[in-house]
C-alpha positions as a printed Julia matrix, in Angstrom:
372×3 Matrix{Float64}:
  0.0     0.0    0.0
  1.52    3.29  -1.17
  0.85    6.93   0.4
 -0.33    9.26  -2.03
  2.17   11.86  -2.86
  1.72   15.69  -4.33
  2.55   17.37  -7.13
  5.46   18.58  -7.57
  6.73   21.56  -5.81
  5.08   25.07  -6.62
  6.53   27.66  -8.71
  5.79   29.77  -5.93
  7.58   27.37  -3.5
 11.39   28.64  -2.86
 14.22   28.08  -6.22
 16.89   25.69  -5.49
 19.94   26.99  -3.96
 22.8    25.02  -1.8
 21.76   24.97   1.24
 24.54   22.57   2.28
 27.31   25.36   3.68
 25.79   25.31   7.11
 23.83   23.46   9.54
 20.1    25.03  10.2
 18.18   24.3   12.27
 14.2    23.75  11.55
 11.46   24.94  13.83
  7.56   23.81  13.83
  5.26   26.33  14.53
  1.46   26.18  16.39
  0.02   27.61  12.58
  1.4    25.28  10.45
  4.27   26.92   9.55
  8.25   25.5    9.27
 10.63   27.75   9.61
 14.7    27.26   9.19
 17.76   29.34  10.83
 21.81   28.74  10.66
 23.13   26.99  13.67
 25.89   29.0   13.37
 24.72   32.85  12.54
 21.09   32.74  13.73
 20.02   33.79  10.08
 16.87   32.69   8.8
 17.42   30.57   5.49
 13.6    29.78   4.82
 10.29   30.01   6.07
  7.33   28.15   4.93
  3.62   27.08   5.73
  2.77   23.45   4.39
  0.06   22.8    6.84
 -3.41   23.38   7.7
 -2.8    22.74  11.38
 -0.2    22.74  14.05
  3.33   21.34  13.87
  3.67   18.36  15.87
  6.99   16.85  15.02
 10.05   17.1   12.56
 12.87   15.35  12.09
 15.94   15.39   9.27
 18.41   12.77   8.75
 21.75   13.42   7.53
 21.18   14.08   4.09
 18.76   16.8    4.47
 15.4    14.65   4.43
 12.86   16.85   6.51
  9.58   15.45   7.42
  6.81   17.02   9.46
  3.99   16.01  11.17
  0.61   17.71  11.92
 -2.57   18.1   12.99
 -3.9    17.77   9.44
 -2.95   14.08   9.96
 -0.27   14.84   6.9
  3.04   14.2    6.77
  5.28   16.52   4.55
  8.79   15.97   3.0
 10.97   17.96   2.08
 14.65   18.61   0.76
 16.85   20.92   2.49
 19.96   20.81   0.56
 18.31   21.29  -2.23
 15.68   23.94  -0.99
 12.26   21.93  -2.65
  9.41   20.38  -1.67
  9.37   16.61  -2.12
  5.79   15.5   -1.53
  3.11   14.73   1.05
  2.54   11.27   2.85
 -1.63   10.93   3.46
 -2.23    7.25   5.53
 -2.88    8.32   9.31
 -6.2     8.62   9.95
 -5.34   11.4   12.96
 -2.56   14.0   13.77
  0.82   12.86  13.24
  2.32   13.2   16.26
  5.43   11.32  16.16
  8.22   10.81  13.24
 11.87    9.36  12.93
 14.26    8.86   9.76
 16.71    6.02  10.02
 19.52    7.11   7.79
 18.53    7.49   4.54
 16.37    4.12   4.41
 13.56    4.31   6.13
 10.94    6.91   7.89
  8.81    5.39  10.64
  5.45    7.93  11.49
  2.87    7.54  14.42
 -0.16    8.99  15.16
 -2.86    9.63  17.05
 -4.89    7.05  15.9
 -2.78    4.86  17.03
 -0.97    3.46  13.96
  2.79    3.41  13.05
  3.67    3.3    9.57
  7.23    2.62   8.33
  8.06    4.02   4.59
 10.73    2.96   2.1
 12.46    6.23   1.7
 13.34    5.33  -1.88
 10.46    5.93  -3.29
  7.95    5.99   0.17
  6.09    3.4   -0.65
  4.74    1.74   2.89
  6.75   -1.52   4.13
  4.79   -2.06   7.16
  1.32   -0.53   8.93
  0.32   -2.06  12.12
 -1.58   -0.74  15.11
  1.13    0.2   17.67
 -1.1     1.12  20.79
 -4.8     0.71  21.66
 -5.09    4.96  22.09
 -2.84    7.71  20.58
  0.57    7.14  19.55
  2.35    9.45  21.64
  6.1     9.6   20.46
  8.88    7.21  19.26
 12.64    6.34  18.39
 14.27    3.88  16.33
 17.22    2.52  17.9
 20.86    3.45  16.21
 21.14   -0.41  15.22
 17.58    0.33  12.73
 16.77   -3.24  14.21
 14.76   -2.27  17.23
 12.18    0.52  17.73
 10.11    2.07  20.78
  6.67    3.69  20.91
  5.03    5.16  23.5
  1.23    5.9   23.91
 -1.84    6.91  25.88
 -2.69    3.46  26.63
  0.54    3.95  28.97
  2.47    1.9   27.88
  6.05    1.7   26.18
  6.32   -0.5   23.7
  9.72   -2.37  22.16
  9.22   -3.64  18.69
 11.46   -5.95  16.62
 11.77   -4.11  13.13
 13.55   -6.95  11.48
 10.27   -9.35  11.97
  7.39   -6.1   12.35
  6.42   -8.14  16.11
  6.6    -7.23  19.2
  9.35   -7.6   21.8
  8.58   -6.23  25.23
  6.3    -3.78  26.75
  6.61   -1.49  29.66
  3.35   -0.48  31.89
  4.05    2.87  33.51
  1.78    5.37  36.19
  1.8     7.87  33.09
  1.65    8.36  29.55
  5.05    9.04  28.27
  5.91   12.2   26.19
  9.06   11.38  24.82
 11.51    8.68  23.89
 15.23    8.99  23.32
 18.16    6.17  22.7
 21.36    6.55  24.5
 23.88    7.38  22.13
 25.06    3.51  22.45
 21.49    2.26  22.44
 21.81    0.11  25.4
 19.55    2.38  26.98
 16.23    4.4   26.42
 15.29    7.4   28.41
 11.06    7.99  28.84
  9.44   11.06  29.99
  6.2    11.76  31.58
  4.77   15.01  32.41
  5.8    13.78  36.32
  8.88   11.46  35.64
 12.09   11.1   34.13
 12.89    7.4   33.82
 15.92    5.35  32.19
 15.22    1.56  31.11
 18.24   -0.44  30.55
 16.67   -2.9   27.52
 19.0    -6.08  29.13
 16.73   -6.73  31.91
 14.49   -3.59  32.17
 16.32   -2.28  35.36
 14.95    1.4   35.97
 16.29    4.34  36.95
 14.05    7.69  37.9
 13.87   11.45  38.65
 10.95   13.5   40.17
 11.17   16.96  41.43
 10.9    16.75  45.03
  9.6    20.26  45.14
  7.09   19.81  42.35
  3.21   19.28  44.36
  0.04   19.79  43.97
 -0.64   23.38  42.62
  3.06   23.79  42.53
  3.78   21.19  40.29
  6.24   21.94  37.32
  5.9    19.88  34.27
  8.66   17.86  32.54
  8.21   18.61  28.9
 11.63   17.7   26.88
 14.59   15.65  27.22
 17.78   14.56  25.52
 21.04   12.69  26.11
 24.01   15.02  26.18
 26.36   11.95  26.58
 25.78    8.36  28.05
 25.01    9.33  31.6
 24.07   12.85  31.56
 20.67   14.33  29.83
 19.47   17.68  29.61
 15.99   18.07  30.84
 13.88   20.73  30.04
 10.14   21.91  32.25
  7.39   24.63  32.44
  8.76   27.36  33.46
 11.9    27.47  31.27
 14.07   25.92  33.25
 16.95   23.39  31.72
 18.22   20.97  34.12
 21.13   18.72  33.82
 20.86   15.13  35.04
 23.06   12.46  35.78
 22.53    8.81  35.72
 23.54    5.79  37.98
 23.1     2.06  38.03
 19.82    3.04  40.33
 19.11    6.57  40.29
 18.64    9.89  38.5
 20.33   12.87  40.27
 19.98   16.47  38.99
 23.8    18.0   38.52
 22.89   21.61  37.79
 20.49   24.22  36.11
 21.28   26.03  32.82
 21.61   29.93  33.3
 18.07   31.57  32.78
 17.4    34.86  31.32
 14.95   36.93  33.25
 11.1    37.12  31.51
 10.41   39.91  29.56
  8.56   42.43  31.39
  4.82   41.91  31.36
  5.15   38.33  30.06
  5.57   35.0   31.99
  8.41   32.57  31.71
  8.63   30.72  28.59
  8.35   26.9   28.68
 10.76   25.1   27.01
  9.27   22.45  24.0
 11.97   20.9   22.62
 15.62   20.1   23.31
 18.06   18.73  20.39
 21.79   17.67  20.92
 23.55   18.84  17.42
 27.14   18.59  16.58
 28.63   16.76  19.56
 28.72   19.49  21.87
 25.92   21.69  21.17
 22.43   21.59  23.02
 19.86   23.35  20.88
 16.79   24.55  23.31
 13.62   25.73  21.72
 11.2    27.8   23.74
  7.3    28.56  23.5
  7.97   32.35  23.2
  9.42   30.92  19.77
 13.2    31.97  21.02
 15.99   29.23  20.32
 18.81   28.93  22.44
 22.42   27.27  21.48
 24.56   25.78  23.91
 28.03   24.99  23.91
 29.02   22.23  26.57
 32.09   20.14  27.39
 31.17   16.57  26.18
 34.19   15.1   27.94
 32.49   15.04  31.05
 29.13   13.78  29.77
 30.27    9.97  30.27
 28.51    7.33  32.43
 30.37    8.64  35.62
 30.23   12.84  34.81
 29.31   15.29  37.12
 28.73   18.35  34.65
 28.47   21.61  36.2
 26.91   24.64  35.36
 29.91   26.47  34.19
 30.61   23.63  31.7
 27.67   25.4   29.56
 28.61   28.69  27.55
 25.29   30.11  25.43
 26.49   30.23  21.99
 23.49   32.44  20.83
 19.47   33.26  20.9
 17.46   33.7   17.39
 13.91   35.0   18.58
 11.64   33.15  15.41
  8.6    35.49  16.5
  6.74   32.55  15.84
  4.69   29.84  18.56
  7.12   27.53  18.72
  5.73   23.63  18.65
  8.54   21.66  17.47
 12.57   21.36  16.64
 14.77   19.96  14.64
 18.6    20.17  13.62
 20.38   19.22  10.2
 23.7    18.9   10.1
 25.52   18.25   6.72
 26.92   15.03   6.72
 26.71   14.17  10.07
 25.92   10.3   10.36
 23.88    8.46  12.86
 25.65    7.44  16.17
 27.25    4.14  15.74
 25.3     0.81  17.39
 26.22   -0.64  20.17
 27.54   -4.19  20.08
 26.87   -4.3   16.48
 29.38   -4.77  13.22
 26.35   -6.46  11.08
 25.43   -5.33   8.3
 21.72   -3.58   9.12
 18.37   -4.91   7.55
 15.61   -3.06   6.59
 12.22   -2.91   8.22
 10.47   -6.77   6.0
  7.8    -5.85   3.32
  5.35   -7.85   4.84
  5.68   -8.81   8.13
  2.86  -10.14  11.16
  2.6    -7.54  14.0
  0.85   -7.73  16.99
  2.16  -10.59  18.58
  2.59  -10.48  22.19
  6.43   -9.78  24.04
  7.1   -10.63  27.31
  6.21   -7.9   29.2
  8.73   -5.96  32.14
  6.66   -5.78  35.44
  4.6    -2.71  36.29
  7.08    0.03  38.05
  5.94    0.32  41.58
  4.16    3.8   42.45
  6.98    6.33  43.64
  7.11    7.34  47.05
């Protein structure tokens, strides 16, 4: 079963020009719109409104395939080093709320009806379709081997999938949905995040590690809202009311290092939350705000290692680019810049199976006990 593509792009739609001297990075916006700024100068390089609703997610692999998902339950491609349009993906029957490129081979996309599709990037043509959770797909990441992926979803659950063979492989219940997914750079970890809860899952024998803000109650509670690995035992985690926070990871535990410098609110206005955090480059942290501002970090990735303890002054703030726009979602291309290597793993990687049966049943990791 094949998506049904547009037309070509629009005469109206911007020339090509080489977009390749620098890396941009691409923001979502609440109206639909996609906007794209240099990583290193802040300028913008495009701007652009391909959908009738909001931006939920985009991603780019290393060749400068965008795709972005929306509330129009579209997904759109595009080109960036060449600067065109490439086509629209229409097979989710509800917003797209979740997308991931695996190198240049394959896009998997997941949405609220809960579906995951994964598309031959070749000519996107659909390899597999199966339902992923019993309510709305809420995020998901391929692992850096392409052999393994992990969904997460309203039903609350988190679900490990076996690309190679389209079945399942484990599941995970948890006390709340989960927002985001990220791999650890060496895959032999996942990191999950609830509005609540930061938790790490170790996939050899589910052992879990977790973070709550002790001060975080009641009417006082502060949302968790992004996170990313900055190295193998330290991730940047961002909340509602702007603030970054760096955490470090143990064999049992999650333990917050330090805070991120924050810039005083603009008179008259609130804080900003922050939406989305990106690591770029190897030692950048790209932090995208809902006032639409993007902030670029600088940090020292030598002590981001199993066994770090980062400090505050290990961050410099390259730059802010204020987008003017409602920022939803974030992305970062970087020319040339390959996928993390897998861990364990000199094989030669397989493609998600044309046809494959999903749905069958993993063992399942036991229910996390309620935190204290």
């Amino acid at each position: 079963m094949k998506g049904r593509e547009v037309k070509d792009a629009k005469a109206s739609e911007p020339a090509e020009e080489d977009y390749t001297a620098a890396a941009t990075v691409v923001v979502g916006t609440y109206d639909g719109g996609l906007l794209g700024f240099g990583l290193e100068d802040g300028a913008q390089v495009f701007g652009y409104a391909p959908h009738a609703g909001c931006v939920k997610a985009v991603h780019c692999n290393h060749a400068g395939k965008l795709a972005s998902g929306a509330t129009d339950n579209t997904v759109r491609l595009f080109d960036l080093a060449r600067g065109v349009e490439m086509g629209e993906l229409q097979e989710h029957e509800d917003t797209v709320c979740a997308l991931q490129f695996w190198g240049t081979s394959n896009l998997v996309t997941g949405s609220s009806d809960g579906q995951v599709c994964i598309w031959r990037c070749s000519d996107y043509e659909i390899l597999l379709k199966f339902r992923g959770h019993k309510a709305a797909v809420t995020c998901l990441a391929v692992h850096p081997s392409g052999r393994m992926m992990a969904s997460a979803g309203r039903d609350n659950r988190i679900q490990l999938w076996d690309l190679t063979r389209g079945t399942s492989a484990a599941h995970l219940t948890v006390d709340e949905s989960v927002e985001v997914l990220e791999w650890s750079p060496s895959g032999e970890s996942i990191a999950a995040l609830s509005p609540r809860e930061l938790l790490t899952v170790q996939v050899a024998g589910c052992d879990v590690a977790t973070f709550r803000d002790a001060g975080s109650a009641g009417f006082m509670r502060v949302s968790l809202v992004a996170t990313t690995f900055l190295g193998e035992g330290v991730l940047a985690l961002g909340d509602g009311k702007g603030d970054v926070r760096i955490i470090t990871r143990g064999d049992t535990a999650l333990e917050e290092a330090c805070r991120l410098p924050m810039d005083a609110p603009t008179p008259g206005s609130g804080p900003a939350r922050v939406k989305s955090l990106v690591r770029s480059a190897g030692d950048q942290l790209v932090v995208g705000m809902s006032s639409g501002c993007v902030e670029v970090w600088r940090y020292a990735a030598k002590k981001m290692g199993f066994k770090g303890r980062p400090e505050a002054s290990d961050f410099t703030k390259l730059r802010v680019v204020d987008t003017k726009a409602r920022l939803t979602s974030l992305a970062v291309w970087v020319p040339g810049q390959e996928l993390p290597a897998p861990a364990q793993s000199s094989q030669k990687q397989e493609a998600p199976p044309k046809e494959a049966a999903a749905g069958k049943k993993g063992k399942a990791c036991k229910k996390r006990k309620q935190a204290a």
